[in-house]
mmCIF file of C-alpha atoms in Angstrom:
data_model
loop_
_atom_site.group_PDB
_atom_site.id
_atom_site.type_symbol
_atom_site.label_atom_id
_atom_site.label_comp_id
_atom_site.label_asym_id
_atom_site.label_seq_id
_atom_site.Cartn_x
_atom_site.Cartn_y
_atom_site.Cartn_z
ATOM 1 C CA MET A 1 0.571 0.043 -0.090
ATOM 2 C CA LEU A 2 1.622 3.388 -0.712
ATOM 3 C CA ASP A 3 1.157 5.956 1.926
ATOM 4 C CA ARG A 4 -0.397 9.643 0.618
ATOM 5 C CA LEU A 5 0.862 12.720 1.201
ATOM 6 C CA GLU A 6 -1.866 15.315 2.167
ATOM 7 C CA PRO A 7 -2.116 19.519 1.453
ATOM 8 C CA GLN A 8 -0.687 20.945 4.150
ATOM 9 C CA GLY A 9 -2.193 23.823 3.562
ATOM 10 C CA PRO A 10 -2.560 26.396 1.075
ATOM 11 C CA ALA A 11 -1.362 25.780 -2.417
ATOM 12 C CA VAL A 12 1.522 26.927 -3.675
ATOM 13 C CA GLY A 13 3.259 27.378 -6.676
ATOM 14 C CA ARG A 14 5.940 29.914 -8.783
ATOM 15 C CA LYS A 15 4.952 33.411 -9.807
ATOM 16 C CA ARG A 16 4.251 32.986 -13.872
ATOM 17 C CA ASP A 17 5.643 35.717 -15.214
ATOM 18 C CA PRO A 18 3.335 38.495 -16.880
ATOM 19 C CA ILE A 19 2.161 38.507 -20.547
ATOM 20 C CA GLU A 20 3.009 40.464 -23.662
ATOM 21 C CA CYS A 21 -0.054 43.071 -24.110
ATOM 22 C CA GLU A 22 -1.877 42.676 -27.335
ATOM 23 C CA LEU A 23 -3.060 45.962 -28.547
ATOM 24 C CA PRO A 24 -5.663 46.671 -28.484
ATOM 25 C CA PHE A 25 -6.844 46.590 -25.341
ATOM 26 C CA GLU A 26 -10.694 47.505 -24.432
ATOM 27 C CA TYR A 27 -13.110 47.524 -21.123
ATOM 28 C CA TRP A 28 -15.845 49.907 -20.387
ATOM 29 C CA VAL A 29 -16.695 50.474 -17.445
ATOM 30 C CA PHE A 30 -20.741 51.678 -16.462
ATOM 31 C CA GLY A 31 -22.594 54.413 -14.918
ATOM 32 C CA ARG A 32 -22.492 58.188 -15.430
ATOM 33 C CA PRO A 33 -18.417 59.543 -15.530
ATOM 34 C CA VAL A 34 -17.661 62.370 -12.651
ATOM 35 C CA SER A 35 -15.777 65.043 -13.564
ATOM 36 C CA TYR A 36 -12.419 65.243 -12.378
ATOM 37 C CA ARG A 37 -12.895 69.430 -13.039
ATOM 38 C CA ASN A 38 -9.958 71.478 -12.359
ATOM 39 C CA GLU A 39 -7.735 72.206 -10.024
ATOM 40 C CA GLU A 40 -8.812 75.228 -8.819
ATOM 41 C CA GLU A 41 -12.363 73.362 -7.763
ATOM 42 C CA GLU A 42 -13.336 71.309 -5.138
ATOM 43 C CA ARG A 43 -13.076 67.294 -6.103
ATOM 44 C CA PRO A 44 -17.235 66.151 -5.993
ATOM 45 C CA PRO A 45 -18.222 63.251 -3.159
ATOM 46 C CA GLY A 46 -18.323 60.967 -5.964
ATOM 47 C CA TYR A 47 -15.311 61.487 -7.775
ATOM 48 C CA PRO A 48 -13.249 58.654 -5.617
ATOM 49 C CA ARG A 49 -15.451 56.689 -5.661
ATOM 50 C CA TRP A 50 -16.293 56.736 -9.363
ATOM 51 C CA ARG A 51 -11.777 56.706 -9.869
ATOM 52 C CA ALA A 52 -12.202 53.128 -7.688
ATOM 53 C CA LYS A 53 -14.787 51.555 -10.437
ATOM 54 C CA VAL A 54 -12.632 52.302 -13.359
ATOM 55 C CA LYS A 55 -9.444 51.539 -12.574
ATOM 56 C CA SER A 56 -11.715 48.531 -10.494
ATOM 57 C CA ALA A 57 -13.419 47.302 -14.905
ATOM 58 C CA ALA A 58 -9.827 48.086 -16.132
ATOM 59 C CA ALA A 59 -8.326 45.306 -14.285
ATOM 60 C CA GLU A 60 -10.753 42.919 -14.649
ATOM 61 C CA VAL A 61 -9.976 42.820 -17.505
ATOM 62 C CA ALA A 62 -7.003 42.610 -17.832
ATOM 63 C CA ASP A 63 -7.059 39.834 -14.772
ATOM 64 C CA ASP A 64 -9.169 37.483 -17.060
ATOM 65 C CA LEU A 65 -6.925 38.075 -20.828
ATOM 66 C CA SER A 66 -3.675 37.269 -18.656
ATOM 67 C CA LYS A 67 -5.176 35.058 -16.943
ATOM 68 C CA GLY A 68 -4.743 36.691 -14.005
ATOM 69 C CA ARG A 69 -0.432 36.983 -15.098
ATOM 70 C CA GLY A 70 -0.818 40.143 -16.019
ATOM 71 C CA PHE A 71 1.062 42.438 -18.554
ATOM 72 C CA VAL A 72 3.906 43.235 -19.410
ATOM 73 C CA LEU A 73 4.052 47.453 -20.490
ATOM 74 C CA THR A 74 3.817 48.477 -23.549
ATOM 75 C CA THR A 75 6.522 51.170 -23.808
ATOM 76 C CA ALA A 76 5.011 51.743 -27.569
ATOM 77 C CA LEU A 77 3.529 55.327 -27.868
ATOM 78 C CA VAL A 78 -0.662 55.095 -28.220
ATOM 79 C CA GLU A 79 -3.628 56.268 -29.153
ATOM 80 C CA VAL A 80 -6.839 56.111 -26.976
ATOM 81 C CA ARG A 81 -10.608 55.852 -27.719
ATOM 82 C CA VAL A 82 -13.066 57.014 -25.573
ATOM 83 C CA HIS A 83 -16.668 56.536 -26.538
ATOM 84 C CA TRP A 84 -18.854 58.029 -23.630
ATOM 85 C CA LEU A 85 -22.643 56.536 -25.233
ATOM 86 C CA SER A 86 -25.395 57.959 -22.403
ATOM 87 C CA GLY A 87 -29.410 57.472 -23.454
ATOM 88 C CA ASP A 88 -29.379 61.480 -24.088
ATOM 89 C CA PRO A 89 -26.086 62.686 -24.128
ATOM 90 C CA THR A 90 -27.640 66.160 -24.420
ATOM 91 C CA ASP A 91 -28.682 65.955 -20.623
ATOM 92 C CA GLU A 92 -27.370 69.553 -19.466
ATOM 93 C CA THR A 93 -26.453 67.153 -16.136
ATOM 94 C CA GLN A 94 -23.588 65.172 -17.339
ATOM 95 C CA PRO A 95 -19.789 66.593 -16.784
ATOM 96 C CA ASP A 96 -17.800 68.158 -19.159
ATOM 97 C CA LEU A 97 -16.087 65.368 -22.046
ATOM 98 C CA ASP A 98 -12.591 66.984 -21.477
ATOM 99 C CA ASN A 99 -13.114 66.495 -17.341
ATOM 100 C CA VAL A 100 -13.975 63.207 -17.551
ATOM 101 C CA LEU A 101 -10.521 62.115 -19.251
ATOM 102 C CA LYS A 102 -8.025 61.481 -16.556
ATOM 103 C CA PRO A 103 -9.458 58.951 -14.754
ATOM 104 C CA LEU A 104 -10.315 56.527 -17.712
ATOM 105 C CA LEU A 105 -6.168 57.551 -18.453
ATOM 106 C CA ASP A 106 -4.838 56.523 -15.289
ATOM 107 C CA ALA A 107 -6.698 53.431 -14.939
ATOM 108 C CA LEU A 108 -3.591 52.721 -18.148
ATOM 109 C CA VAL A 109 -1.104 53.263 -16.055
ATOM 110 C CA LYS A 110 1.169 50.196 -15.028
ATOM 111 C CA LEU A 111 -1.530 47.923 -15.643
ATOM 112 C CA VAL A 112 -1.389 48.825 -19.929
ATOM 113 C CA ILE A 113 1.341 50.946 -20.172
ATOM 114 C CA ASP A 114 3.781 52.106 -18.249
ATOM 115 C CA ASP A 115 3.266 55.897 -18.145
ATOM 116 C CA ASP A 116 0.741 57.938 -19.334
ATOM 117 C CA ARG A 117 3.172 60.468 -21.298
ATOM 118 C CA GLN A 118 2.488 57.690 -23.989
ATOM 119 C CA VAL A 119 -0.523 58.826 -25.196
ATOM 120 C CA HIS A 120 0.482 60.862 -28.244
ATOM 121 C CA ARG A 121 -3.421 60.906 -29.638
ATOM 122 C CA LEU A 122 -6.832 61.253 -27.638
ATOM 123 C CA ILE A 123 -9.788 60.867 -29.108
ATOM 124 C CA ALA A 124 -12.973 61.385 -27.448
ATOM 125 C CA GLU A 125 -16.492 61.316 -28.568
ATOM 126 C CA LYS A 126 -20.085 61.382 -25.777
ATOM 127 C CA GLY A 127 -23.080 59.837 -28.270
ATOM 128 C CA SER A 128 -26.134 58.245 -28.155
ATOM 129 C CA ILE A 129 -26.373 54.332 -27.557
ATOM 130 C CA ASN A 130 -28.929 54.739 -29.642
ATOM 131 C CA ALA A 131 -26.704 55.682 -33.142
ATOM 132 C CA MET A 132 -23.251 53.681 -31.778
ATOM 133 C CA PRO A 133 -19.892 53.442 -33.637
ATOM 134 C CA GLU A 134 -19.323 51.577 -36.152
ATOM 135 C CA GLU A 135 -16.309 50.211 -34.313
ATOM 136 C CA LEU A 136 -18.309 49.282 -31.373
ATOM 137 C CA ALA A 137 -20.797 46.969 -32.857
ATOM 138 C CA HIS A 138 -18.649 43.110 -31.863
ATOM 139 C CA ILE A 139 -19.767 44.363 -28.369
ATOM 140 C CA LYS A 140 -22.571 45.996 -28.555
ATOM 141 C CA ASP A 141 -25.025 43.133 -27.605
ATOM 142 C CA GLU A 142 -22.547 42.294 -24.831
ATOM 143 C CA ILE A 143 -23.068 45.816 -23.307
ATOM 144 C CA VAL A 144 -27.182 45.863 -23.807
ATOM 145 C CA ASP A 145 -27.431 43.590 -22.282
ATOM 146 C CA ASP A 146 -26.114 43.754 -19.507
ATOM 147 C CA ASP A 147 -27.877 44.639 -16.089
ATOM 148 C CA ARG A 148 -25.828 47.652 -15.027
ATOM 149 C CA PHE A 149 -26.520 49.596 -18.749
ATOM 150 C CA VAL A 150 -30.576 48.921 -18.611
ATOM 151 C CA ARG A 151 -29.927 50.470 -14.283
ATOM 152 C CA ASP A 152 -27.714 53.197 -15.521
ATOM 153 C CA GLY A 153 -27.888 54.026 -19.362
ATOM 154 C CA GLU A 154 -24.370 55.039 -19.365
ATOM 155 C CA VAL A 155 -21.160 53.392 -20.278
ATOM 156 C CA THR A 156 -17.996 54.656 -21.904
ATOM 157 C CA VAL A 157 -15.599 52.464 -23.858
ATOM 158 C CA VAL A 158 -12.398 53.412 -23.493
ATOM 159 C CA ARG A 159 -9.799 51.088 -26.621
ATOM 160 C CA VAL A 160 -6.048 51.390 -26.899
ATOM 161 C CA PHE A 161 -3.825 52.054 -29.951
ATOM 162 C CA GLU A 162 -0.482 51.314 -30.788
ATOM 163 C CA LEU A 163 -0.322 55.155 -32.577
ATOM 164 C CA GLU A 164 0.613 54.632 -36.573
ATOM 165 C CA TRP A 165 1.867 58.237 -37.268
ATOM 166 C CA GLY A 166 -0.033 59.606 -39.388
ATOM 167 C CA VAL A 167 -3.374 57.397 -39.253
ATOM 168 C CA ILE A 168 -6.414 58.687 -37.658
ATOM 169 C CA ALA A 169 -9.461 56.920 -37.380
#
């Protein structure tokens, strides 16, 4: 009869090396963005929660794509495209588009890119979920069928590409 060794506590394994991040990388976050505003103004009370929500959404995608290993940070110059989609993009209570970008870019730092100075092109738009850009057609069903979208009615999609000089999509 063979003696069996039973596990003695949690399994200990070697840490797996991070993998290369294949661009484009994309993530989305549900809910109305909270404005960063400028340095002279006080941050809105919901800003820390929004920032954490954005960082969590990006990290969840990176963890899923890398199977928990993380990414070797790209050192390439990048283009970031931000699509803020709402049921009513003309709602005057929504924050300014330019003031919601910072946490969306910051979430990429040390997750996909090494430094936000690598962002050499930024394209941002606010639009209607009912007229979703063609380049987001591959994720439309996943977004509009999600209970968080049904509840909140807004989603912000962030896509990161390696920069191609002279090419603007």
